[in-house]
PDB file of C-alpha atoms in Angstrom:
ATOM      1  CA  ASP G1079       0.000   0.000   0.000  1.00  0.00           C
ATOM      2  CA  ALA G1080       1.438   3.369  -1.004  1.00  0.00           C
ATOM      3  CA  GLY G1081       2.182   5.758   1.809  1.00  0.00           C
ATOM      4  CA  VAL G1082       1.647   9.503   1.939  1.00  0.00           C
ATOM      5  CA  ILE G1083       3.226  11.048  -1.154  1.00  0.00           C
ATOM      6  CA  GLN G1084       4.631  14.566  -1.105  1.00  0.00           C
ATOM      7  CA  SER G1085       6.054  16.647  -3.913  1.00  0.00           C
ATOM      8  CA  PRO G1086       8.427  18.152  -4.585  1.00  0.00           C
ATOM      9  CA  ARG G1087      11.003  16.579  -2.251  1.00  0.00           C
ATOM     10  CA  HIS G1088      13.179  19.660  -2.434  1.00  0.00           C
ATOM     11  CA  GLU G1089      12.359  23.233  -3.386  1.00  0.00           C
ATOM     12  CA  VAL G1090      14.758  26.141  -3.600  1.00  0.00           C
ATOM     13  CA  THR G1091      13.366  29.510  -4.545  1.00  0.00           C
ATOM     14  CA  GLU G1092      13.948  33.186  -4.049  1.00  0.00           C
ATOM     15  CA  MET G1093      12.265  35.363  -1.494  1.00  0.00           C
ATOM     16  CA  GLY G1094       8.960  36.759  -2.689  1.00  0.00           C
ATOM     17  CA  GLN G1095       8.115  33.827  -4.948  1.00  0.00           C
ATOM     18  CA  GLU G1096       5.009  31.703  -4.562  1.00  0.00           C
ATOM     19  CA  VAL G1097       5.627  28.167  -3.310  1.00  0.00           C
ATOM     20  CA  THR G1098       3.154  25.293  -3.625  1.00  0.00           C
ATOM     21  CA  LEU G1099       3.657  22.035  -1.784  1.00  0.00           C
ATOM     22  CA  ARG G1100       1.572  18.995  -2.673  1.00  0.00           C
ATOM     23  CA  CYS G1101       0.333  15.973  -0.784  1.00  0.00           C
ATOM     24  CA  LYS G1102      -1.491  12.779  -1.685  1.00  0.00           C
ATOM     25  CA  PRO G1103      -2.783  11.055   1.458  1.00  0.00           C
ATOM     26  CA  ILE G1104      -3.153   7.318   1.884  1.00  0.00           C
ATOM     27  CA  SER G1105      -6.244   6.111   0.032  1.00  0.00           C
ATOM     28  CA  GLY G1106      -9.224   5.844   2.361  1.00  0.00           C
ATOM     29  CA  HIS G1107      -7.801   8.135   5.020  1.00  0.00           C
ATOM     30  CA  ASN G1108     -10.148  10.979   5.837  1.00  0.00           C
ATOM     31  CA  SER G1109      -7.902  13.124   8.058  1.00  0.00           C
ATOM     32  CA  LEU G1110      -4.971  15.123   6.709  1.00  0.00           C
ATOM     33  CA  PHE G1111      -2.388  17.181   8.564  1.00  0.00           C
ATOM     34  CA  TRP G1112       0.311  19.642   7.496  1.00  0.00           C
ATOM     35  CA  TYR G1113       3.337  20.057   9.784  1.00  0.00           C
ATOM     36  CA  ARG G1114       6.465  22.196   9.684  1.00  0.00           C
ATOM     37  CA  GLN G1115       9.766  20.986  11.154  1.00  0.00           C
ATOM     38  CA  THR G1116      12.625  23.305  12.119  1.00  0.00           C
ATOM     39  CA  MET G1117      15.590  22.905  14.434  1.00  0.00           C
ATOM     40  CA  MET G1118      14.388  25.737  16.651  1.00  0.00           C
ATOM     41  CA  ARG G1119      10.703  24.862  16.990  1.00  0.00           C
ATOM     42  CA  GLY G1120      10.609  21.145  16.204  1.00  0.00           C
ATOM     43  CA  LEU G1121       7.467  19.668  14.626  1.00  0.00           C
ATOM     44  CA  GLU G1122       4.505  22.030  14.594  1.00  0.00           C
ATOM     45  CA  LEU G1123       0.991  21.327  13.353  1.00  0.00           C
ATOM     46  CA  LEU G1124      -0.055  23.939  10.795  1.00  0.00           C
ATOM     47  CA  ILE G1125      -3.529  22.790   9.761  1.00  0.00           C
ATOM     48  CA  TYR G1126      -5.815  19.783  10.021  1.00  0.00           C
ATOM     49  CA  PHE G1127      -8.494  18.663   7.540  1.00  0.00           C
ATOM     50  CA  ASN G1128     -11.256  16.174   8.186  1.00  0.00           C
ATOM     51  CA  ASN G1129     -13.254  14.916   5.182  1.00  0.00           C
ATOM     52  CA  ASN G1130     -11.606  17.645   3.055  1.00  0.00           C
ATOM     53  CA  VAL G1131     -12.814  20.419   5.389  1.00  0.00           C
ATOM     54  CA  PRO G1132     -10.291  22.538   7.341  1.00  0.00           C
ATOM     55  CA  ILE G1133     -11.025  21.971  11.017  1.00  0.00           C
ATOM     56  CA  ASP G1134      -8.165  23.712  12.789  1.00  0.00           C
ATOM     57  CA  ASP G1135      -5.823  26.204  11.132  1.00  0.00           C
ATOM     58  CA  SER G1136      -4.645  27.863  14.332  1.00  0.00           C
ATOM     59  CA  GLY G1137      -1.093  26.750  13.616  1.00  0.00           C
ATOM     60  CA  MET G1138      -0.849  28.561  10.282  1.00  0.00           C
ATOM     61  CA  PRO G1139       1.768  31.224  11.017  1.00  0.00           C
ATOM     62  CA  GLU G1140       0.295  34.105   9.026  1.00  0.00           C
ATOM     63  CA  ASP G1141      -1.863  35.065   6.067  1.00  0.00           C
ATOM     64  CA  ARG G1142       0.941  34.278   3.648  1.00  0.00           C
ATOM     65  CA  PHE G1143       0.169  30.599   4.281  1.00  0.00           C
ATOM     66  CA  SER G1144      -2.907  28.898   2.846  1.00  0.00           C
ATOM     67  CA  ALA G1145      -3.959  25.277   2.465  1.00  0.00           C
ATOM     68  CA  LYS G1146      -6.625  23.572   0.413  1.00  0.00           C
ATOM     69  CA  MET G1147      -7.994  20.086   0.035  1.00  0.00           C
ATOM     70  CA  PRO G1148     -10.169  20.034  -3.119  1.00  0.00           C
ATOM     71  CA  ASN G1149     -10.759  16.283  -2.879  1.00  0.00           C
ATOM     72  CA  ALA G1150      -9.970  13.280  -0.712  1.00  0.00           C
ATOM     73  CA  SER G1151      -6.769  12.450  -2.583  1.00  0.00           C
ATOM     74  CA  PHE G1152      -5.022  15.810  -2.856  1.00  0.00           C
ATOM     75  CA  SER G1153      -3.992  18.749  -0.723  1.00  0.00           C
ATOM     76  CA  THR G1154      -1.794  21.799  -1.235  1.00  0.00           C
ATOM     77  CA  LEU G1155       0.030  24.146   1.079  1.00  0.00           C
ATOM     78  CA  LYS G1156       0.838  27.497  -0.492  1.00  0.00           C
ATOM     79  CA  ILE G1157       3.142  30.259   0.692  1.00  0.00           C
ATOM     80  CA  GLN G1158       2.819  33.619  -1.033  1.00  0.00           C
ATOM     81  CA  PRO G1159       5.019  35.588  -0.808  1.00  0.00           C
ATOM     82  CA  SER G1160       7.737  33.359   0.600  1.00  0.00           C
ATOM     83  CA  GLU G1161      10.356  34.614   3.074  1.00  0.00           C
ATOM     84  CA  PRO G1162      13.699  33.145   4.199  1.00  0.00           C
ATOM     85  CA  ARG G1163      12.229  32.331   7.632  1.00  0.00           C
ATOM     86  CA  ASP G1164       9.819  29.932   5.926  1.00  0.00           C
ATOM     87  CA  SER G1165      12.749  27.626   5.183  1.00  0.00           C
ATOM     88  CA  ALA G1166      11.952  24.294   6.852  1.00  0.00           C
ATOM     89  CA  VAL G1167      10.879  20.743   6.136  1.00  0.00           C
ATOM     90  CA  TYR G1168       7.134  20.527   5.571  1.00  0.00           C
ATOM     91  CA  PHE G1169       5.405  17.241   6.265  1.00  0.00           C
ATOM     92  CA  CYS G1170       1.992  15.976   5.316  1.00  0.00           C
ATOM     93  CA  ALA G1171       0.386  13.186   7.350  1.00  0.00           C
ATOM     94  CA  SER G1172      -2.891  11.318   7.085  1.00  0.00           C
ATOM     95  CA  SER G1173      -4.912   9.066   9.346  1.00  0.00           C
ATOM     96  CA  LEU G1174      -7.865   6.764   8.822  1.00  0.00           C
ATOM     97  CA  TYR G1175     -10.011   8.712  11.245  1.00  0.00           C
ATOM     98  CA  ARG G1176      -9.223  11.635  13.519  1.00  0.00           C
ATOM     99  CA  ASN G1177      -8.339   9.425  16.501  1.00  0.00           C
ATOM    100  CA  GLN G1178      -6.179   6.969  14.580  1.00  0.00           C
ATOM    101  CA  PRO G1179      -2.375   6.980  14.177  1.00  0.00           C
ATOM    102  CA  GLN G1180      -0.941   9.524  11.784  1.00  0.00           C
ATOM    103  CA  HIS G1181       1.213   8.366   8.854  1.00  0.00           C
ATOM    104  CA  PHE G1182       3.760  10.866   7.579  1.00  0.00           C
ATOM    105  CA  GLY G1183       5.146  11.475   4.117  1.00  0.00           C
ATOM    106  CA  ASP G1184       8.865  12.014   3.574  1.00  0.00           C
ATOM    107  CA  GLY G1185       8.495  15.775   3.510  1.00  0.00           C
ATOM    108  CA  THR G1186       9.438  18.701   1.300  1.00  0.00           C
ATOM    109  CA  ARG G1187      12.672  20.461   2.193  1.00  0.00           C
ATOM    110  CA  LEU G1188      12.038  24.130   1.392  1.00  0.00           C
ATOM    111  CA  SER G1189      14.821  26.688   1.121  1.00  0.00           C
ATOM    112  CA  ILE G1190      13.969  30.342   0.550  1.00  0.00           C
ATOM    113  CA  LEU G1191      16.986  32.402  -0.501  1.00  0.00           C
TER     114      LEU G1191
ATOM    115  CA  GLN K1051       0.809  25.904  23.317  1.00  0.00           C
ATOM    116  CA  GLN K1052       1.114  23.207  25.968  1.00  0.00           C
ATOM    117  CA  GLN K1053       4.617  21.768  25.883  1.00  0.00           C
ATOM    118  CA  VAL K1054       6.026  18.286  25.833  1.00  0.00           C
ATOM    119  CA  LYS K1055       9.551  18.354  27.243  1.00  0.00           C
ATOM    120  CA  GLN K1056      11.876  15.642  25.983  1.00  0.00           C
ATOM    121  CA  SER K1057      15.289  14.608  27.246  1.00  0.00           C
ATOM    122  CA  PRO K1058      18.068  13.990  26.545  1.00  0.00           C
ATOM    123  CA  GLN K1059      18.663  15.920  23.351  1.00  0.00           C
ATOM    124  CA  SER K1060      21.187  13.307  22.220  1.00  0.00           C
ATOM    125  CA  LEU K1061      22.133   9.868  23.439  1.00  0.00           C
ATOM    126  CA  ILE K1062      24.979   7.494  22.665  1.00  0.00           C
ATOM    127  CA  VAL K1063      24.500   3.860  23.596  1.00  0.00           C
ATOM    128  CA  GLN K1064      26.646   0.801  23.102  1.00  0.00           C
ATOM    129  CA  LYS K1065      25.234  -1.987  20.953  1.00  0.00           C
ATOM    130  CA  GLY K1066      23.222  -4.329  23.172  1.00  0.00           C
ATOM    131  CA  GLY K1067      22.599  -1.659  25.776  1.00  0.00           C
ATOM    132  CA  ILE K1068      19.354  -0.027  26.904  1.00  0.00           C
ATOM    133  CA  SER K1069      18.343   3.345  25.463  1.00  0.00           C
ATOM    134  CA  ILE K1070      16.051   5.446  27.641  1.00  0.00           C
ATOM    135  CA  ILE K1071      14.315   8.633  26.511  1.00  0.00           C
ATOM    136  CA  ASN K1072      12.086  10.640  28.823  1.00  0.00           C
ATOM    137  CA  CYS K1073       9.185  12.999  28.254  1.00  0.00           C
ATOM    138  CA  ALA K1074       7.061  15.183  30.500  1.00  0.00           C
ATOM    139  CA  TYR K1075       3.794  16.850  29.559  1.00  0.00           C
ATOM    140  CA  GLU K1076       1.646  19.615  30.981  1.00  0.00           C
ATOM    141  CA  ASN K1077      -1.761  19.192  29.377  1.00  0.00           C
ATOM    142  CA  THR K1078      -3.914  16.911  31.532  1.00  0.00           C
ATOM    143  CA  ALA K1079      -6.348  16.574  28.608  1.00  0.00           C
ATOM    144  CA  PHE K1080      -3.812  14.470  26.694  1.00  0.00           C
ATOM    145  CA  ASP K1081      -5.088  10.925  26.292  1.00  0.00           C
ATOM    146  CA  TYR K1082      -2.747   9.564  23.650  1.00  0.00           C
ATOM    147  CA  PHE K1083       1.047   9.357  23.802  1.00  0.00           C
ATOM    148  CA  PRO K1084       2.843   8.123  20.671  1.00  0.00           C
ATOM    149  CA  TRP K1085       6.526   7.756  19.965  1.00  0.00           C
ATOM    150  CA  TYR K1086       7.801   8.376  16.465  1.00  0.00           C
ATOM    151  CA  GLN K1087      11.106   7.318  14.893  1.00  0.00           C
ATOM    152  CA  GLN K1088      12.668   9.443  12.162  1.00  0.00           C
ATOM    153  CA  PHE K1089      15.602   8.560   9.913  1.00  0.00           C
ATOM    154  CA  PRO K1090      17.470  11.264   7.946  1.00  0.00           C
ATOM    155  CA  GLY K1091      15.536  12.365   4.881  1.00  0.00           C
ATOM    156  CA  LYS K1092      12.426  10.505   5.957  1.00  0.00           C
ATOM    157  CA  GLY K1093       9.218  11.413   7.694  1.00  0.00           C
ATOM    158  CA  PRO K1094       8.489  10.378  11.280  1.00  0.00           C
ATOM    159  CA  ALA K1095       7.115   6.837  11.552  1.00  0.00           C
ATOM    160  CA  LEU K1096       4.902   5.686  14.405  1.00  0.00           C
ATOM    161  CA  LEU K1097       6.842   3.315  16.627  1.00  0.00           C
ATOM    162  CA  ILE K1098       4.580   2.626  19.588  1.00  0.00           C
ATOM    163  CA  ALA K1099       1.813   4.451  21.433  1.00  0.00           C
ATOM    164  CA  ILE K1100       0.087   4.286  24.802  1.00  0.00           C
ATOM    165  CA  ARG K1101      -3.106   5.575  26.376  1.00  0.00           C
ATOM    166  CA  PRO K1102      -3.179   6.625  30.044  1.00  0.00           C
ATOM    167  CA  ASP K1103      -5.292   3.687  31.215  1.00  0.00           C
ATOM    168  CA  VAL K1104      -2.197   1.451  31.237  1.00  0.00           C
ATOM    169  CA  SER K1105       1.189   2.001  32.864  1.00  0.00           C
ATOM    170  CA  GLU K1106       3.287   0.044  30.389  1.00  0.00           C
ATOM    171  CA  LYS K1107       3.155  -1.188  26.820  1.00  0.00           C
ATOM    172  CA  LYS K1108       5.702  -3.431  25.173  1.00  0.00           C
ATOM    173  CA  GLU K1109       6.206  -4.198  21.502  1.00  0.00           C
ATOM    174  CA  GLY K1110       9.275  -6.284  20.780  1.00  0.00           C
ATOM    175  CA  ARG K1111      12.341  -4.442  22.044  1.00  0.00           C
ATOM    176  CA  PHE K1112      10.404  -1.197  22.595  1.00  0.00           C
ATOM    177  CA  THR K1113       8.582  -0.404  25.839  1.00  0.00           C
ATOM    178  CA  ILE K1114       6.673   2.688  26.924  1.00  0.00           C
ATOM    179  CA  SER K1115       6.400   3.348  30.648  1.00  0.00           C
ATOM    180  CA  PHE K1116       3.713   5.808  31.705  1.00  0.00           C
ATOM    181  CA  ASN K1117       3.296   7.636  35.039  1.00  0.00           C
ATOM    182  CA  LYS K1118       0.025   9.549  35.000  1.00  0.00           C
ATOM    183  CA  SER K1119       0.426  11.189  38.405  1.00  0.00           C
ATOM    184  CA  ALA K1120       3.863  12.549  37.484  1.00  0.00           C
ATOM    185  CA  LYS K1121       2.765  13.386  33.922  1.00  0.00           C
ATOM    186  CA  GLN K1122       5.782  11.585  32.559  1.00  0.00           C
ATOM    187  CA  PHE K1123       6.397   8.806  30.094  1.00  0.00           C
ATOM    188  CA  SER K1124       9.472   7.164  28.693  1.00  0.00           C
ATOM    189  CA  LEU K1125      10.676   4.961  25.864  1.00  0.00           C
ATOM    190  CA  HIS K1126      13.003   2.069  26.584  1.00  0.00           C
ATOM    191  CA  ILE K1127      14.822   0.333  23.749  1.00  0.00           C
ATOM    192  CA  MET K1128      16.233  -2.977  24.890  1.00  0.00           C
ATOM    193  CA  ASP K1129      19.221  -4.610  23.181  1.00  0.00           C
ATOM    194  CA  SER K1130      19.848  -1.444  21.163  1.00  0.00           C
ATOM    195  CA  GLN K1131      21.171  -2.011  17.633  1.00  0.00           C
ATOM    196  CA  PRO K1132      23.012   0.268  15.191  1.00  0.00           C
ATOM    197  CA  GLY K1133      19.872   0.187  13.027  1.00  0.00           C
ATOM    198  CA  ASP K1134      18.022   1.917  15.868  1.00  0.00           C
ATOM    199  CA  SER K1135      20.172   5.026  15.326  1.00  0.00           C
ATOM    200  CA  ALA K1136      17.611   7.712  14.508  1.00  0.00           C
ATOM    201  CA  THR K1137      15.818  10.666  16.031  1.00  0.00           C
ATOM    202  CA  TYR K1138      12.976   9.799  18.373  1.00  0.00           C
ATOM    203  CA  PHE K1139      10.032  12.087  19.118  1.00  0.00           C
ATOM    204  CA  CYS K1140       7.491  11.750  21.867  1.00  0.00           C
ATOM    205  CA  ALA K1141       4.137  13.451  21.559  1.00  0.00           C
ATOM    206  CA  GLY K1142       0.937  14.052  23.442  1.00  0.00           C
ATOM    207  CA  GLY K1143      -2.501  14.408  21.980  1.00  0.00           C
ATOM    208  CA  ALA K1144      -6.080  14.932  22.989  1.00  0.00           C
ATOM    209  CA  GLY K1145      -8.047  12.518  20.851  1.00  0.00           C
ATOM    210  CA  SER K1146      -4.791  11.956  18.913  1.00  0.00           C
ATOM    211  CA  TYR K1147      -5.646  14.508  16.267  1.00  0.00           C
ATOM    212  CA  GLN K1148      -3.710  17.515  17.493  1.00  0.00           C
ATOM    213  CA  LEU K1149      -0.322  16.177  18.499  1.00  0.00           C
ATOM    214  CA  THR K1150       2.196  18.270  20.449  1.00  0.00           C
ATOM    215  CA  PHE K1151       5.687  16.926  19.818  1.00  0.00           C
ATOM    216  CA  GLY K1152       8.808  16.966  21.941  1.00  0.00           C
ATOM    217  CA  LYS K1153      11.950  18.445  20.405  1.00  0.00           C
ATOM    218  CA  GLY K1154      13.438  15.031  19.662  1.00  0.00           C
ATOM    219  CA  THR K1155      16.324  12.840  20.846  1.00  0.00           C
ATOM    220  CA  LYS K1156      19.075  11.850  18.465  1.00  0.00           C
ATOM    221  CA  LEU K1157      20.105   8.302  19.322  1.00  0.00           C
ATOM    222  CA  SER K1158      23.398   6.858  18.158  1.00  0.00           C
ATOM    223  CA  VAL K1159      24.051   3.177  18.814  1.00  0.00           C
ATOM    224  CA  ILE K1160      27.733   2.379  18.446  1.00  0.00           C
ATOM    225  CA  PRO K1161      29.063  -1.132  17.711  1.00  0.00           C
TER     226      PRO K1161
END
């Protein structure tokens, strides 16, 4: 069974550019999570979707960040405009239901120059 | 945000030894405590998890010990192997959906 698939694996772009990260959750999972991992702050939950609906976006750092889940098999996290402090590894995770274990993708390493 | 404090930050253990990682939490609403293992370039992978109605859970060489009154829990890795070298994260969650992670422990098992 395929795991959570994220793309791209690496992204390097200049400050001010729009960045779009993509995630395909495990088939049949109805909960999806976006996390950010940095050395300073560790793993932080950014947003949580249940049945494609955003339930909790309190972790989204500011209005430059937005996330969508147009269908059960695809989600995007967008940063516009990007800033150097957004450099981090972004993970997507999914779970069968909201109280089931979360399965992580291998992340997107984002570098903003 | 309620914290989960994890220690030590790094750990070096001899092959065959016992690795012990400790976590303490603040949020009494937490009812789910997973441990994740992360290798370089990979996402965290669920290793073992416990709910507060039991004091210990064992899966193979991995054991979670849980002390509800002290709000502490720990991961023990018995007979540690070089393949166990990774970063380990504890977490706490209420209903397991919103997980608060510790800062991680980098474990190195030397031959």
